[in-house]
Amino acid sequence: MDQTISHTLKVSRECKAANTVVSIGSGAGRVQIGGPHFALIAGPCTIESKEMLFDIAAKVKRAGAVILRGGAFKPRTSPYSFQGMGAEGLSWLSEVKHELGIPIVSEITASSQLPLFDDVDMLQVGSRNMQNYELLKALAQTDKPVLLKRGVSATLSDFLLSAEYIVAGGNPNVILCERGIRTFSNETRNTPDIVAIPLLRSMTHLPVIMDPSHATGLSSLVEPIALAATAAGAAGIMTEVHNDPESALCDGKQSITPADFESVAKRIFRLRDAIG
Ligand code: PEP
Ligand code: MN
């Protein structure tokens, strides 16, 4: 494996030794990720209604989440699956953000959607779009933080070269998200690549977080993988939380309840205190 990337890349550790700290949101709700700053991001896979979003958001915020996630444009593997609430979903996300005072992240699947994302604090580029270079170039021209998720078959160099499109194009605010890769193992939806966290940290100054929901596909595995990633040096954890996982329109099997999130969050904070 190619563990070294060109030292001439802007995302490389050689190019910049100090950890990048990305600020998300503004005012009192501003959150930092990277360096000493660790953050929990939580919320439903997809926004279903304003009520469900508000309910989940209030509970995860109380439990320690500092950024609310919620997908409105869903890049589904099957064209017959629920595709998301689109612009209406984003308007509910924005309302909940202002009612609760919590920054928001949502996935953008095409640069033409940018005007709809004005009030979204961090733009998520999903796994399926990690190598959509035209989208990356468009996001490079904005000053919004970008949460770049690793493609299912992307090497770490592929991943970092995608981040380079954004950083070299003028937007230094990139957070990398490990979300599992495709391997021969089919007991889980994907295989969480825990070693990617310390490896990426040696290769790049950008913050690296873990999404244990997509990495495993099973709610019972969210806590152990969240803890493992935290111990391995992740700058944050993003989990899917649903108030009724069994009836979720998307990714219910990997969604934990707000009560489970509260106990996972407590254990993550305790682990961070213990490892210093
Ligand atoms: C998501 O975060 O809901 C999502 C679609 O993730 P990924 O791009 O990692 O599959
Ligand atoms: Mn999902």
CSV table of N, CA, C and O and ligand atoms in Angstrom, one decimal, residues 45 214 240 251 254, ligand 2:
chain,number,residue,atom,x,y,z
A,45,CYS,N,-30.7,9.4,9.4
A,45,CYS,CA,-30.2,9.2,8.1
A,45,CYS,C,-30.9,10.2,7.1
A,45,CYS,O,-30.2,11.0,6.5
A,214,HIS,N,-22.7,3.7,9.0
A,214,HIS,CA,-22.5,3.1,7.7
A,214,HIS,C,-21.4,2.1,7.7
A,214,HIS,O,-21.3,1.2,6.8
A,240,GLU,N,-26.0,7.7,13.2
A,240,GLU,CA,-27.4,7.9,12.8
A,240,GLU,C,-28.3,7.5,14.0
A,240,GLU,O,-28.1,6.4,14.6
A,251,ASP,N,-32.1,3.3,6.4
A,251,ASP,CA,-31.0,2.9,7.3
A,251,ASP,C,-31.4,2.7,8.8
A,251,ASP,O,-30.7,2.9,9.7
A,254,GLN,N,-29.2,0.3,11.1
A,254,GLN,CA,-28.0,0.8,11.7
A,254,GLN,C,-28.2,2.1,12.6
A,254,GLN,O,-27.3,2.7,13.0
B,2,MN,MN,-27.6,6.6,6.0
